[in-house]
PDB file of C-alpha atoms in Angstrom:
ATOM      1  CA  MET A1463    -136.147  65.000  33.496  1.00 59.00           C
ATOM      2  CA  GLN A1464    -134.515  64.026  30.034  1.00 67.00           C
ATOM      3  CA  SER A1465    -134.077  66.668  28.022  1.00 66.00           C
ATOM      4  CA  PRO A1466    -135.983  65.962  24.676  1.00 71.00           C
ATOM      5  CA  ILE A1467    -132.840  66.730  22.289  1.00 71.00           C
ATOM      6  CA  LYS A1468    -130.003  65.069  22.259  1.00 72.00           C
ATOM      7  CA  PRO A1469    -126.281  65.698  21.379  1.00 75.00           C
ATOM      8  CA  ALA A1470    -125.313  65.702  17.607  1.00 77.00           C
ATOM      9  CA  PHE A1471    -122.344  67.455  15.114  1.00 77.00           C
ATOM     10  CA  THR A1472    -122.728  70.968  14.506  1.00 86.00           C
ATOM     11  CA  LEU A1473    -122.467  72.416  11.292  1.00 86.00           C
ATOM     12  CA  ILE A1474    -119.518  73.410  11.768  1.00 89.00           C
ATOM     13  CA  GLU A1475    -118.350  70.124  11.895  1.00 88.00           C
ATOM     14  CA  LEU A1476    -120.232  68.200   8.781  1.00 87.00           C
ATOM     15  CA  LEU A1477    -118.310  71.000   7.130  1.00 89.00           C
ATOM     16  CA  ILE A1478    -114.861  70.257   8.532  1.00 92.00           C
ATOM     17  CA  VAL A1479    -115.783  65.604   8.205  1.00 89.00           C
ATOM     18  CA  LEU A1480    -117.179  66.786   4.144  1.00 90.00           C
ATOM     19  CA  LEU A1481    -113.253  69.264   3.375  1.00 91.00           C
ATOM     20  CA  LEU A1482    -111.505  66.097   4.540  1.00 91.00           C
ATOM     21  CA  MET A1483    -113.922  63.664   2.314  1.00 90.00           C
ATOM     22  CA  GLY A1484    -113.080  65.547  -0.571  1.00 88.00           C
ATOM     23  CA  ILE A1485    -108.921  65.997  -0.035  1.00 88.00           C
ATOM     24  CA  LEU A1486    -108.748  62.131   0.056  1.00 84.00           C
ATOM     25  CA  TYR A1487    -111.272  61.483  -2.816  1.00 84.00           C
ATOM     26  CA  GLY A1488    -109.087  64.162  -4.541  1.00 82.00           C
ATOM     27  CA  ILE A1489    -105.813  62.268  -3.304  1.00 81.00           C
ATOM     28  CA  ALA A1490    -107.179  58.827  -4.441  1.00 77.00           C
ATOM     29  CA  PHE A1491    -108.551  59.775  -7.627  1.00 71.00           C
ATOM     30  CA  ASN A1492    -105.358  61.369  -8.642  1.00 69.00           C
ATOM     31  CA  ALA A1493    -103.396  58.523  -7.935  1.00 67.00           C
ATOM     32  CA  VAL A1494    -105.955  55.613  -9.730  1.00 63.00           C
ATOM     33  CA  LEU A1495    -106.886  57.693 -12.788  1.00 59.00           C
ATOM     34  CA  PRO A1496    -104.976  57.852 -15.802  1.00 53.00           C
ATOM     35  CA  LYS A1497    -103.277  61.404 -16.916  1.00 52.00           C
ATOM     36  CA  SER A1498    -105.133  63.726 -18.655  1.00 47.00           C
ATOM     37  CA  SER A1499    -104.290  63.498 -22.952  1.00 45.00           C
ATOM     38  CA  THR A1500    -101.611  66.358 -22.918  1.00 45.00           C
ATOM     39  CA  ALA A1501     -99.862  65.170 -20.696  1.00 42.00           C
ATOM     40  CA  GLN A1502     -99.544  61.220 -22.036  1.00 39.00           C
ATOM     41  CA  LYS A1503     -99.306  63.036 -25.782  1.00 42.00           C
ATOM     42  CA  GLN A1504     -96.129  64.893 -24.382  1.00 41.00           C
ATOM     43  CA  GLU A1505     -94.284  61.525 -22.458  1.00 41.00           C
ATOM     44  CA  GLU A1506     -95.261  59.504 -25.557  1.00 46.00           C
ATOM     45  CA  LEU A1507     -94.187  61.759 -27.905  1.00 55.00           C
ATOM     46  CA  SER A1508     -90.746  61.097 -29.716  1.00 72.00           C
ATOM     47  CA  LEU A1509     -88.785  60.652 -32.965  1.00 74.00           C
ATOM     48  CA  ARG A1510     -90.009  57.464 -33.556  1.00 75.00           C
ATOM     49  CA  THR A1511     -93.913  58.721 -32.850  1.00 78.00           C
ATOM     50  CA  ILE A1512     -93.569  62.355 -34.258  1.00 80.00           C
ATOM     51  CA  ASP A1513     -95.975  61.731 -37.023  1.00 82.00           C
ATOM     52  CA  ARG A1514     -98.924  61.272 -34.042  1.00 84.00           C
ATOM     53  CA  LEU A1515     -98.101  65.201 -33.710  1.00 83.00           C
ATOM     54  CA  PHE A1516     -98.972  66.106 -36.783  1.00 87.00           C
ATOM     55  CA  LYS A1517    -101.712  64.231 -36.965  1.00 86.00           C
ATOM     56  CA  ASN A1518    -103.364  65.141 -34.315  1.00 87.00           C
ATOM     57  CA  SER A1519    -102.852  69.049 -34.820  1.00 87.00           C
ATOM     58  CA  GLN A1520    -106.392  70.537 -35.951  1.00 90.00           C
ATOM     59  CA  HIS A1521    -104.318  71.901 -38.999  1.00 90.00           C
ATOM     60  CA  TYR A1522    -103.420  68.833 -40.260  1.00 90.00           C
ATOM     61  CA  ARG A1523    -105.148  68.447 -43.620  1.00 90.00           C
ATOM     62  CA  LYS A1524    -106.420  71.883 -43.610  1.00 92.00           C
ATOM     63  CA  GLU A1525    -102.637  73.420 -44.093  1.00 92.00           C
ATOM     64  CA  SER A1526     -99.333  72.390 -44.828  1.00 93.00           C
ATOM     65  CA  LEU A1527     -97.161  72.081 -41.337  1.00 93.00           C
ATOM     66  CA  THR A1528     -93.467  72.169 -40.385  1.00 93.00           C
ATOM     67  CA  LEU A1529     -91.833  71.234 -37.294  1.00 92.00           C
ATOM     68  CA  TYR A1530     -88.050  72.499 -36.274  1.00 93.00           C
ATOM     69  CA  CYS A1531     -86.211  70.638 -34.488  1.00 92.00           C
ATOM     70  CA  THR A1532     -83.050  72.278 -32.880  1.00 92.00           C
ATOM     71  CA  GLU A1533     -80.160  71.004 -30.490  1.00 91.00           C
ATOM     72  CA  SER A1534     -81.348  71.900 -27.141  1.00 90.00           C
ATOM     73  CA  LYS A1535     -84.299  69.557 -27.825  1.00 88.00           C
ATOM     74  CA  GLU A1536     -86.953  71.913 -28.470  1.00 90.00           C
ATOM     75  CA  CYS A1537     -89.570  72.137 -31.916  1.00 89.00           C
ATOM     76  CA  TYR A1538     -90.983  74.555 -33.048  1.00 91.00           C
ATOM     77  CA  LEU A1539     -94.502  73.961 -35.027  1.00 90.00           C
ATOM     78  CA  VAL A1540     -94.969  76.357 -37.404  1.00 92.00           C
ATOM     79  CA  SER A1541     -98.039  76.533 -40.169  1.00 91.00           C
ATOM     80  CA  GLN A1542     -97.833  79.272 -42.696  1.00 89.00           C
ATOM     81  CA  GLY A1543     -95.368  81.810 -41.111  1.00 86.00           C
ATOM     82  CA  LYS A1544     -97.158  81.196 -37.584  1.00 90.00           C
ATOM     83  CA  LEU A1545     -95.543  79.054 -34.485  1.00 89.00           C
ATOM     84  CA  LEU A1546     -98.603  76.732 -33.372  1.00 89.00           C
ATOM     85  CA  SER A1547     -96.767  74.889 -30.372  1.00 88.00           C
ATOM     86  CA  THR A1548     -93.724  74.761 -29.054  1.00 88.00           C
ATOM     87  CA  ILE A1549     -92.501  71.328 -28.166  1.00 86.00           C
ATOM     88  CA  SER A1550     -89.702  69.730 -26.019  1.00 86.00           C
ATOM     89  CA  LEU A1551     -88.667  66.213 -27.477  1.00 83.00           C
ATOM     90  CA  GLN A1552     -86.493  63.617 -24.922  1.00 83.00           C
ATOM     91  CA  GLN A1553     -83.693  63.280 -28.382  1.00 82.00           C
ATOM     92  CA  SER A1554     -82.612  65.502 -30.974  1.00 84.00           C
ATOM     93  CA  GLY A1555     -81.037  64.755 -34.307  1.00 90.00           C
ATOM     94  CA  THR A1556     -79.193  66.384 -37.614  1.00 93.00           C
ATOM     95  CA  ALA A1557     -80.883  66.245 -40.812  1.00 94.00           C
ATOM     96  CA  TYR A1558     -78.838  64.210 -43.702  1.00 94.00           C
ATOM     97  CA  ARG A1559     -80.032  64.155 -47.429  1.00 91.00           C
ATOM     98  CA  LEU A1560     -79.524  61.207 -49.545  1.00 89.00           C
ATOM     99  CA  ASN A1561     -77.252  62.077 -52.483  1.00 88.00           C
ATOM    100  CA  PRO A1562     -78.211  60.190 -55.489  1.00 86.00           C
ATOM    101  CA  ASP A1563     -74.829  57.974 -55.834  1.00 87.00           C
ATOM    102  CA  GLU A1564     -76.522  56.780 -52.176  1.00 85.00           C
ATOM    103  CA  THR A1565     -73.739  59.190 -49.866  1.00 89.00           C
ATOM    104  CA  LEU A1566     -75.212  60.576 -47.017  1.00 92.00           C
ATOM    105  CA  GLN A1567     -74.706  64.509 -46.808  1.00 92.00           C
ATOM    106  CA  SER A1568     -75.825  66.257 -43.364  1.00 93.00           C
ATOM    107  CA  ILE A1569     -77.814  69.524 -44.069  1.00 93.00           C
ATOM    108  CA  ASP A1570     -77.411  72.353 -42.785  1.00 93.00           C
ATOM    109  CA  TYR A1571     -80.139  75.023 -41.994  1.00 92.00           C
ATOM    110  CA  PRO A1572     -80.264  78.814 -42.238  1.00 92.00           C
ATOM    111  CA  HIS A1573     -81.112  80.575 -39.028  1.00 92.00           C
ATOM    112  CA  ILE A1574     -85.078  81.294 -39.055  1.00 90.00           C
ATOM    113  CA  LYS A1575     -87.407  83.662 -37.064  1.00 89.00           C
ATOM    114  CA  ILE A1576     -91.184  83.116 -36.510  1.00 86.00           C
ATOM    115  CA  GLY A1577     -91.868  85.855 -34.239  1.00 82.00           C
ATOM    116  CA  THR A1578     -89.763  87.121 -31.556  1.00 85.00           C
ATOM    117  CA  LYS A1579     -88.334  83.158 -31.974  1.00 85.00           C
ATOM    118  CA  GLU A1580     -85.227  83.360 -33.734  1.00 89.00           C
ATOM    119  CA  PHE A1581     -83.278  80.441 -34.086  1.00 90.00           C
ATOM    120  CA  ARG A1582     -81.037  77.580 -36.261  1.00 93.00           C
ATOM    121  CA  PRO A1583     -82.867  73.628 -36.755  1.00 94.00           C
ATOM    122  CA  THR A1584     -80.608  70.917 -36.809  1.00 93.00           C
ATOM    123  CA  PHE A1585     -83.678  69.161 -39.134  1.00 93.00           C
ATOM    124  CA  ALA A1586     -87.376  70.105 -40.330  1.00 93.00           C
ATOM    125  CA  ILE A1587     -90.301  68.181 -40.639  1.00 92.00           C
ATOM    126  CA  HIS A1588     -92.843  69.065 -43.081  1.00 92.00           C
ATOM    127  CA  CYS A1589     -96.221  67.699 -43.499  1.00 91.00           C
ATOM    128  CA  ARG A1590     -97.717  68.995 -46.967  1.00 91.00           C
ATOM    129  CA  GLN A1591    -101.849  69.679 -46.742  1.00 91.00           C
ATOM    130  CA  ASP A1592    -102.567  66.617 -48.507  1.00 91.00           C
ATOM    131  CA  GLY A1593    -100.920  64.724 -45.546  1.00 88.00           C
ATOM    132  CA  TYR A1594     -98.258  63.160 -47.391  1.00 90.00           C
ATOM    133  CA  PHE A1595     -94.929  63.997 -45.170  1.00 90.00           C
ATOM    134  CA  ASN A1596     -91.439  65.290 -47.152  1.00 90.00           C
ATOM    135  CA  PRO A1597     -89.094  62.523 -46.915  1.00 90.00           C
ATOM    136  CA  GLN A1598     -86.558  63.262 -44.057  1.00 91.00           C
ATOM    137  CA  ILE A1599     -83.734  61.088 -43.251  1.00 93.00           C
ATOM    138  CA  ILE A1600     -82.189  62.193 -39.805  1.00 93.00           C
ATOM    139  CA  ARG A1601     -79.287  60.830 -37.208  1.00 93.00           C
ATOM    140  CA  VAL A1602     -80.214  60.373 -33.942  1.00 90.00           C
ATOM    141  CA  GLY A1603     -77.610  59.387 -31.812  1.00 89.00           C
ATOM    142  CA  GLU A1604     -75.829  56.430 -33.891  1.00 91.00           C
ATOM    143  CA  ARG A1605     -79.307  55.387 -34.728  1.00 92.00           C
ATOM    144  CA  TRP A1606     -81.191  56.728 -38.525  1.00 93.00           C
ATOM    145  CA  LEU A1607     -84.145  57.845 -38.382  1.00 92.00           C
ATOM    146  CA  TYR A1608     -86.223  57.762 -42.029  1.00 92.00           C
ATOM    147  CA  ILE A1609     -89.865  59.547 -42.868  1.00 90.00           C
ATOM    148  CA  HIS A1610     -91.636  58.048 -45.317  1.00 87.00           C
ATOM    149  CA  PRO A1611     -93.996  60.251 -47.488  1.00 85.00           C
ATOM    150  CA  TYR A1612     -96.617  57.814 -46.236  1.00 80.00           C
ATOM    151  CA  LYS A1613     -95.411  54.983 -43.644  1.00 84.00           C
ATOM    152  CA  LYS A1614     -94.346  55.277 -40.415  1.00 86.00           C
ATOM    153  CA  PRO A1615     -91.387  56.781 -39.228  1.00 88.00           C
ATOM    154  CA  GLN A1616     -88.083  54.028 -39.319  1.00 90.00           C
ATOM    155  CA  PHE A1617     -85.271  53.253 -37.337  1.00 91.00           C
ATOM    156  CA  PHE A1618     -82.228  51.706 -38.613  1.00 93.00           C
ATOM    157  CA  ASP A1619     -78.737  50.930 -37.055  1.00 93.00           C
ATOM    158  CA  ASP A1620     -77.479  50.309 -40.080  1.00 92.00           C
ATOM    159  CA  PRO A1621     -77.027  53.375 -43.007  1.00 92.00           C
ATOM    160  CA  VAL A1622     -76.862  51.009 -45.536  1.00 91.00           C
ATOM    161  CA  GLU A1623     -79.808  48.866 -44.551  1.00 92.00           C
ATOM    162  CA  MET A1624     -81.904  52.250 -44.634  1.00 91.00           C
ATOM    163  CA  ILE A1625     -80.633  53.494 -47.766  1.00 89.00           C
ATOM    164  CA  ALA A1626     -81.893  49.731 -49.450  1.00 89.00           C
ATOM    165  CA  THR A1627     -84.999  50.236 -47.464  1.00 87.00           C
ATOM    166  CA  ILE A1628     -85.459  53.786 -49.481  1.00 86.00           C
ATOM    167  CA  ARG A1629     -84.769  52.032 -52.523  1.00 83.00           C
ATOM    168  CA  GLN A1630     -87.189  49.314 -52.206  1.00 81.00           C
ATOM    169  CA  SER A1631     -89.548  52.277 -51.325  1.00 68.00           C
ATOM    170  CA  ASP A1632     -91.656  53.692 -54.353  1.00 54.00           C
ATOM    171  CA  TYR A1633     -89.470  57.533 -52.978  1.00 51.00           C
ATOM    172  CA  LEU A1634     -86.634  57.645 -55.148  1.00 51.00           C
ATOM    173  CA  PRO A1635     -84.006  60.718 -53.927  1.00 49.00           C
ATOM    174  CA  ASP A1636     -82.514  60.925 -57.765  1.00 47.00           C
ATOM    175  CA  LYS A1637     -85.863  61.024 -58.968  1.00 46.00           C
ATOM    176  CA  ALA A1638     -86.063  64.404 -56.404  1.00 45.00           C
ATOM    177  CA  GLY A1639     -90.147  63.370 -55.985  1.00 44.00           C
ATOM    178  CA  TYR A1640     -92.508  60.604 -55.979  1.00 41.00           C
ATOM    179  CA  ALA A1641     -91.884  57.375 -58.362  1.00 38.00           C
ATOM    180  CA  GLN A1642     -95.122  57.910 -60.646  1.00 30.00           C
TER     181      GLN A1642
END
């Protein structure tokens, strides 16, 4: 006479199968699904898209924000003397000012201390509480980046072309502010 009980998997064997399936699903989803938004933001963040950093901040249009960047490509987002975040950029640059005679002059910033961090920035980008940027010229390698008060940052290969664009905009450096 045969036993009415048929052979089956034990509880341990079922748990091992479920564990293996979970591992396989985890590997598959990691490969198929896009990376997290914070990882994507870090990859996409560059001087060309630096305005996004300010606009994505929870302090945007609530407080003035300043981004200080160093020669080592480390940048510090600061508001009201407090360090909000540290960002690594793909490239660094040097700040310049446009003189009234249309010559470019590099800006030497003093040492800054925020909390325990002490550094000398090579450029600073300031976003006012109203959401407008202070105009800034940054030399990145052989290219020039112009940060307009309310337009997207724009790269130029030729400084003469950049100066002409600045002159045609509604910001005039020799008026020390925004055109009325």
